[in-house]
Coordinates of C-alpha atoms in Angstrom, one line a residue:
M1 CA 127.4 -144.4 60.9
S2 CA 128.1 -144.7 57.2
E3 CA 125.7 -143.3 54.7
R4 CA 122.7 -145.6 54.5
E5 CA 119.2 -145.5 55.8
A6 CA 118.6 -145.3 59.5
A7 CA 118.0 -148.6 61.3
R8 CA 114.4 -149.8 61.1
L9 CA 112.7 -150.5 64.4
L10 CA 110.5 -153.6 64.4
E11 CA 107.9 -153.8 67.2
T12 CA 105.4 -156.5 66.0
D13 CA 105.6 -160.2 65.4
A14 CA 104.5 -159.6 61.8
E15 CA 107.5 -157.3 61.3
V16 CA 109.8 -159.9 62.6
A17 CA 108.4 -162.5 60.3
E18 CA 108.8 -160.1 57.4
L19 CA 112.4 -159.5 58.4
A20 CA 113.1 -163.2 58.5
A21 CA 111.8 -163.4 54.9
T22 CA 113.8 -160.4 53.9
L23 CA 117.0 -161.9 55.3
A24 CA 116.5 -165.3 53.6
G25 CA 119.5 -166.0 51.4
E26 CA 121.7 -163.4 53.1
P27 CA 125.2 -164.9 53.4
L28 CA 126.2 -162.8 56.4
V29 CA 124.4 -161.0 59.2
A30 CA 125.8 -159.2 62.3
V31 CA 123.9 -159.7 65.6
D32 CA 124.0 -158.0 69.0
T33 CA 121.7 -157.7 72.0
E34 CA 121.0 -155.2 74.7
A35 CA 119.8 -156.4 78.1
D36 CA 118.8 -154.6 81.3
S37 CA 121.3 -156.4 83.6
F38 CA 122.6 -153.1 85.0
H39 CA 119.1 -152.3 86.3
S40 CA 117.0 -155.4 86.8
Y41 CA 117.3 -158.5 88.9
F42 CA 115.5 -160.6 86.4
T43 CA 117.4 -159.6 83.3
K44 CA 115.9 -159.9 79.9
V45 CA 116.8 -159.2 76.3
C46 CA 115.5 -155.8 75.5
L47 CA 116.8 -155.3 72.0
V48 CA 118.1 -157.5 69.2
Q49 CA 120.1 -155.7 66.6
I50 CA 120.7 -157.3 63.2
S51 CA 122.7 -155.8 60.3
T52 CA 123.5 -156.9 56.8
R53 CA 126.0 -155.3 54.6
T54 CA 123.4 -152.8 53.4
A55 CA 120.8 -152.4 56.1
D56 CA 120.3 -152.2 59.9
Y57 CA 117.4 -153.5 61.9
I58 CA 116.5 -153.3 65.6
I59 CA 113.9 -155.7 67.1
D60 CA 112.1 -154.8 70.3
P61 CA 111.4 -158.2 71.9
L62 CA 109.4 -156.5 74.7
S63 CA 106.7 -155.9 72.1
A64 CA 107.6 -158.3 69.3
S65 CA 108.1 -161.4 71.5
N66 CA 108.1 -164.1 68.8
L67 CA 111.6 -164.3 67.4
A68 CA 111.2 -167.9 66.2
P69 CA 111.1 -166.9 62.5
L70 CA 114.7 -165.9 62.8
A71 CA 115.8 -169.3 64.1
P72 CA 116.4 -171.1 60.8
M73 CA 118.7 -168.3 59.5
L74 CA 120.7 -168.0 62.7
S75 CA 121.2 -171.7 63.1
D76 CA 122.2 -172.2 59.5
P77 CA 126.0 -172.9 59.5
S78 CA 126.2 -171.5 55.9
V79 CA 125.2 -168.1 57.1
I80 CA 128.1 -166.2 58.8
C81 CA 126.8 -164.6 62.0
V82 CA 129.1 -161.9 63.3
L83 CA 129.1 -161.0 66.9
H84 CA 131.5 -159.2 69.3
G85 CA 132.1 -160.9 72.6
S86 CA 129.3 -163.4 71.9
D87 CA 129.3 -165.4 75.1
Y88 CA 126.6 -163.4 77.0
D89 CA 124.5 -162.8 73.8
L90 CA 124.5 -166.6 73.1
R91 CA 123.3 -167.4 76.6
I92 CA 120.5 -164.9 76.8
L93 CA 119.2 -165.5 73.3
D94 CA 119.0 -169.2 74.1
R95 CA 117.4 -168.5 77.5
D96 CA 114.8 -165.9 76.4
H97 CA 114.0 -167.0 72.9
G98 CA 115.5 -170.4 72.2
L99 CA 117.7 -168.9 69.5
R100 CA 121.0 -170.6 68.7
I101 CA 123.7 -169.4 66.4
A102 CA 125.8 -171.3 64.0
G103 CA 128.3 -170.0 61.5
L104 CA 129.7 -167.8 64.2
F105 CA 132.5 -165.3 63.7
D106 CA 133.3 -163.5 67.0
T107 CA 135.3 -160.3 66.3
M108 CA 136.6 -160.0 69.9
V109 CA 137.9 -163.6 69.8
A110 CA 139.5 -163.0 66.4
A111 CA 141.2 -159.8 67.7
R112 CA 142.6 -161.6 70.7
L113 CA 144.0 -164.4 68.6
L114 CA 145.7 -161.8 66.5
G115 CA 147.4 -160.2 69.5
Y116 CA 145.4 -157.0 69.7
Q117 CA 146.1 -155.3 73.0
A118 CA 142.8 -153.4 72.9
F119 CA 140.1 -155.7 71.6
G120 CA 136.9 -154.0 72.8
L121 CA 134.6 -153.0 70.0
A122 CA 135.1 -149.3 70.5
S123 CA 138.9 -149.7 70.2
L124 CA 138.6 -151.8 67.1
L125 CA 136.3 -149.4 65.4
K126 CA 138.6 -146.5 66.3
Q127 CA 141.7 -148.4 64.9
H128 CA 140.1 -149.6 61.7
F129 CA 137.5 -146.9 60.9
D130 CA 138.7 -143.9 62.9
L131 CA 135.3 -143.9 64.8
D132 CA 134.8 -142.5 68.2
V133 CA 132.0 -144.5 69.9
S134 CA 130.2 -142.7 72.7
K135 CA 130.1 -144.6 76.0
A136 CA 127.1 -142.6 77.3
A137 CA 124.6 -145.4 76.6
Q138 CA 126.7 -148.3 78.1
R139 CA 124.7 -148.2 81.3
A140 CA 121.3 -147.3 79.9
D141 CA 118.1 -148.9 81.0
W142 CA 117.2 -150.7 77.8
S143 CA 113.9 -151.8 79.2
R144 CA 112.5 -148.3 79.3
R145 CA 110.1 -147.2 76.6
P146 CA 110.0 -145.2 74.4
L147 CA 113.6 -145.6 73.4
T148 CA 115.3 -142.3 72.5
K149 CA 116.7 -141.6 69.0
E150 CA 120.2 -141.5 70.6
L151 CA 119.8 -144.9 72.2
L152 CA 118.5 -146.5 69.0
G153 CA 121.5 -145.0 67.1
Y154 CA 123.9 -146.4 69.7
A155 CA 122.3 -149.8 69.5
A156 CA 122.4 -149.9 65.7
G157 CA 126.1 -148.8 65.8
D158 CA 127.0 -152.1 67.6
T159 CA 126.3 -154.1 64.5
H160 CA 126.6 -151.6 61.7
Y161 CA 130.3 -152.0 61.2
L162 CA 130.7 -155.7 62.2
A163 CA 130.6 -157.1 58.7
A164 CA 133.4 -154.8 57.5
L165 CA 135.4 -155.5 60.7
R166 CA 134.9 -159.2 60.2
D167 CA 136.4 -158.9 56.7
I168 CA 139.5 -157.2 58.1
L169 CA 140.0 -159.6 60.9
H170 CA 139.4 -162.7 58.6
R171 CA 142.1 -161.5 56.3
E172 CA 144.5 -160.9 59.1
L173 CA 143.8 -164.3 60.6
T174 CA 144.4 -165.9 57.2
E175 CA 147.7 -164.0 56.7
A176 CA 148.9 -164.9 60.2
G177 CA 148.0 -168.6 59.7
R178 CA 145.6 -168.5 62.6
L179 CA 142.2 -168.8 60.9
S180 CA 142.0 -172.4 62.0
W181 CA 142.5 -171.3 65.6
A182 CA 139.6 -168.9 65.3
V183 CA 137.4 -171.6 63.7
E184 CA 138.1 -173.9 66.6
E185 CA 137.2 -171.2 69.1
F186 CA 134.0 -170.2 67.3
A187 CA 132.9 -173.9 67.1
L188 CA 133.2 -174.1 70.9
L189 CA 131.3 -170.9 71.4
E190 CA 128.5 -172.2 69.2
Q191 CA 127.9 -174.9 71.8
I192 CA 127.1 -172.4 74.6
R193 CA 123.7 -172.8 76.1
H194 CA 121.9 -171.1 79.0
E195 CA 122.4 -173.2 82.1
P196 CA 120.5 -172.2 85.3
R197 CA 122.8 -172.0 88.3
D198 CA 122.0 -172.5 91.9
P199 CA 122.8 -169.5 94.1
D200 CA 126.3 -169.5 95.5
P201 CA 126.0 -169.6 99.3
D202 CA 129.5 -168.1 99.6
A203 CA 129.0 -165.2 97.2
Y204 CA 129.3 -162.7 99.9
R205 CA 132.9 -163.7 100.5
K206 CA 133.8 -162.2 97.1
I207 CA 133.0 -158.7 98.4
K208 CA 136.3 -156.7 98.5
G209 CA 137.3 -156.3 102.2
S210 CA 135.4 -159.3 103.5
R211 CA 138.6 -161.1 104.4
E212 CA 139.3 -158.4 107.0
L213 CA 136.1 -159.3 109.0
D214 CA 136.1 -161.6 111.9
R215 CA 133.8 -164.6 112.0
R216 CA 130.9 -162.7 113.5
G217 CA 131.4 -160.0 110.8
L218 CA 131.3 -162.6 108.1
A219 CA 128.1 -163.9 109.5
I220 CA 126.5 -160.5 109.4
L221 CA 127.8 -159.8 105.9
G222 CA 126.3 -163.2 104.7
E223 CA 122.9 -162.4 106.4
L224 CA 122.8 -158.9 104.9
Y225 CA 123.8 -160.3 101.5
Q226 CA 120.9 -162.7 101.5
W227 CA 118.5 -160.0 102.7
R228 CA 119.6 -157.7 99.9
D229 CA 119.1 -160.5 97.3
R230 CA 115.6 -161.1 98.5
R231 CA 114.7 -157.4 98.4
A232 CA 116.3 -157.1 94.9
Q233 CA 114.1 -159.9 93.7
A234 CA 111.0 -158.4 95.2
L235 CA 111.7 -155.1 93.5
D236 CA 113.2 -156.6 90.3
R237 CA 116.2 -154.4 90.8
A238 CA 119.9 -155.1 90.4
P239 CA 121.2 -155.9 93.9
F240 CA 123.8 -153.1 93.9
R241 CA 121.0 -150.7 93.2
V242 CA 119.3 -151.8 96.5
M243 CA 122.5 -151.4 98.5
G244 CA 126.2 -151.3 97.5
N245 CA 128.8 -153.8 98.6
T246 CA 130.7 -151.2 100.5
T247 CA 127.6 -150.3 102.5
L248 CA 127.1 -154.0 103.3
L249 CA 130.7 -154.2 104.5
E250 CA 130.3 -151.1 106.7
L251 CA 127.2 -152.5 108.3
A252 CA 129.1 -155.7 109.1
R253 CA 131.9 -153.7 110.7
R254 CA 129.8 -151.1 112.6
R255 CA 126.9 -153.4 113.6
P256 CA 124.3 -150.6 114.3
C257 CA 121.5 -151.5 116.8
Q258 CA 119.0 -148.7 116.1
T259 CA 117.4 -147.3 112.9
K260 CA 118.8 -143.8 113.6
E261 CA 122.3 -145.3 113.4
L262 CA 121.7 -146.5 109.9
A263 CA 121.9 -142.9 108.6
T264 CA 125.6 -142.8 109.7
I265 CA 126.6 -145.7 107.5
P266 CA 128.4 -144.5 104.3
G267 CA 126.3 -145.1 101.2
M268 CA 123.1 -145.9 103.0
P269 CA 120.2 -144.5 101.1
R270 CA 117.8 -142.5 103.3
S271 CA 114.8 -143.9 101.6
L272 CA 116.1 -147.5 102.2
S273 CA 116.7 -146.9 105.9
R274 CA 113.2 -145.5 106.3
A275 CA 111.5 -148.3 104.2
A276 CA 113.5 -151.3 105.3
G277 CA 115.4 -150.2 108.4
Q278 CA 113.8 -152.8 110.6
E279 CA 114.5 -155.6 108.1
I280 CA 118.2 -154.6 108.0
L281 CA 118.4 -154.5 111.8
A282 CA 116.6 -157.9 112.0
A283 CA 119.2 -159.4 109.7
L284 CA 122.0 -158.0 111.9
R285 CA 120.4 -159.4 115.0
A286 CA 120.0 -162.8 113.4
A287 CA 123.7 -162.9 112.7
L288 CA 124.6 -161.6 116.1
A289 CA 122.6 -164.3 117.8
L290 CA 124.3 -167.2 116.0
P291 CA 126.2 -169.5 118.4
E292 CA 130.0 -169.4 118.0
E293 CA 130.2 -172.9 116.5
E294 CA 127.8 -171.9 113.7
L295 CA 129.8 -168.9 112.6
P296 CA 131.5 -169.2 109.1
P297 CA 135.3 -169.8 109.1
R298 CA 137.4 -166.7 108.3
R299 CA 139.0 -168.2 105.3
K300 CA 137.5 -170.8 103.0
P301 CA 140.0 -172.8 101.1
S302 CA 139.8 -172.2 97.3
R303 CA 138.4 -175.0 95.3
G304 CA 141.0 -177.4 94.2
Q305 CA 143.6 -175.8 96.4
R306 CA 146.8 -177.9 96.6
Q307 CA 148.2 -178.9 99.9
D308 CA 151.7 -179.2 98.4
P309 CA 153.2 -176.9 95.8
D310 CA 153.6 -178.4 92.4
P311 CA 157.3 -178.0 91.4
T312 CA 156.5 -178.4 87.7
L313 CA 153.9 -175.6 87.6
P314 CA 156.4 -172.6 87.7
K315 CA 158.3 -174.2 84.8
L316 CA 155.2 -174.6 82.8
K317 CA 154.2 -171.0 83.5
K318 CA 157.6 -169.6 82.5
L319 CA 157.6 -171.6 79.3
R320 CA 154.0 -170.5 78.6
D321 CA 155.0 -166.9 79.0
Q322 CA 157.9 -167.3 76.7
L323 CA 155.8 -168.9 74.0
A324 CA 153.1 -166.2 74.4
A325 CA 155.8 -163.5 73.9
E326 CA 157.1 -165.2 70.8
V327 CA 153.6 -165.2 69.2
S328 CA 152.6 -161.8 70.7
L329 CA 149.6 -163.2 72.6
D330 CA 148.2 -162.8 76.1
P331 CA 149.7 -165.7 78.2
G332 CA 146.2 -166.4 79.6
L333 CA 145.0 -167.0 76.0
V334 CA 147.9 -169.3 75.1
A335 CA 147.2 -171.5 78.2
P336 CA 145.2 -170.3 81.3
N337 CA 146.7 -171.2 84.7
A338 CA 143.9 -173.7 85.3
L339 CA 144.9 -175.5 82.1
L340 CA 148.5 -175.6 83.2
E341 CA 147.5 -177.2 86.4
S342 CA 145.4 -179.8 84.6
L343 CA 148.4 -180.5 82.3
S344 CA 150.7 -180.9 85.2
R345 CA 148.3 -183.3 86.9
A346 CA 147.7 -185.3 83.8
G347 CA 151.3 -185.5 82.7
P348 CA 150.7 -186.2 79.0
K349 CA 153.5 -187.8 77.1
T350 CA 152.3 -187.1 73.5
Q351 CA 150.4 -184.3 71.8
D352 CA 147.4 -186.7 71.4
Q353 CA 147.4 -187.1 75.2
M354 CA 147.6 -183.4 75.6
L355 CA 144.3 -183.1 73.6
E356 CA 142.6 -185.4 76.1
V357 CA 143.2 -182.8 78.9
P358 CA 139.9 -180.9 79.5
G359 CA 139.9 -177.4 78.1
M360 CA 142.8 -178.0 75.7
R361 CA 142.3 -176.7 72.1
K362 CA 144.1 -178.2 69.1
W363 CA 145.8 -174.9 68.3
Q364 CA 147.0 -174.7 71.9
A365 CA 148.4 -178.2 71.8
T366 CA 150.2 -177.5 68.5
L367 CA 151.6 -174.2 69.9
L368 CA 152.8 -175.7 73.2
G369 CA 154.1 -178.8 71.4
T370 CA 157.2 -180.7 72.2
R371 CA 158.6 -177.9 74.5
F372 CA 155.8 -178.4 77.0
L373 CA 156.0 -182.2 76.6
N374 CA 159.7 -182.1 77.4
V375 CA 159.1 -180.3 80.6
L376 CA 156.4 -182.8 81.6
R377 CA 158.6 -185.8 80.7
D378 CA 161.7 -184.5 82.5
R379 CA 160.1 -183.8 85.9

């Protein structure tokens, strides 16, 4: 990091309150979080990093749990809050601490709108500051204490340069005439809230290779998937740390009947087969005992799948790709396929009608403009 004092670690509610007072009047702060989603089932915010242009702070919310004093500053639209890839941070800060951010500037979104091919933070820091960011801590268990000096340094580095990076990207957006695009995207991100989701009963179908299973194999995979989820909850461990997806798939294929056979399954931890072998076999037997009529279908139609192909859609995609090339942007950013499908169904005749299509941004409607409308009118 650049030459200034090392990040200050805050571990008490009093220190957080003191920080809130210190930051009062700051025109810009950079914010990031570290969570334990790679290790725990019940993920939580384990660190909150905040940087100004002159100082870095790291809050440990596992010991300093009252972050409410920061809320007025973070929710003040006159304070620029710089984050990188803010979607997940916004959700977990809202979920765990009721913190909401206004005045957002997302450096990843800005980079994408400028046509950067590599828009990860490490890539941007390398390009603009010639920094090589270590990836060693990316999968660290941030819930473990005490935190090492190396981990604290890594965490502080995530916000240390964000103010300077924001200045560069803000200037580039202005010069490219795309600042209004970014402002629109930031405003939409500011509305993000944590929304609890019901478990997806078909999540097991997303496992690579599941399409190759017969109906009985799918039933076994689904039963094992649910068993793994229950065990992961009981252990508060990320599901893949209980058993990997490839191991689930192999169990569904081989269908062992005895505990000693579990040891032959690739990726099966010995400790797991000893501790939970009978549970695994019970899940297998439950699926094997299902009547034929209760087995899941081999292929479940995708949501919103069309029965008849839309002849307009290929034309819209081709035009979208041309426009994206003209402005050097990712086609999926200019107009995601789902938005193209919505446009084709809605058939707008004017730009105002385009804006009524769910998911359509003003900058997208302006960019797509009459060329898109002509395709929709002429079909």
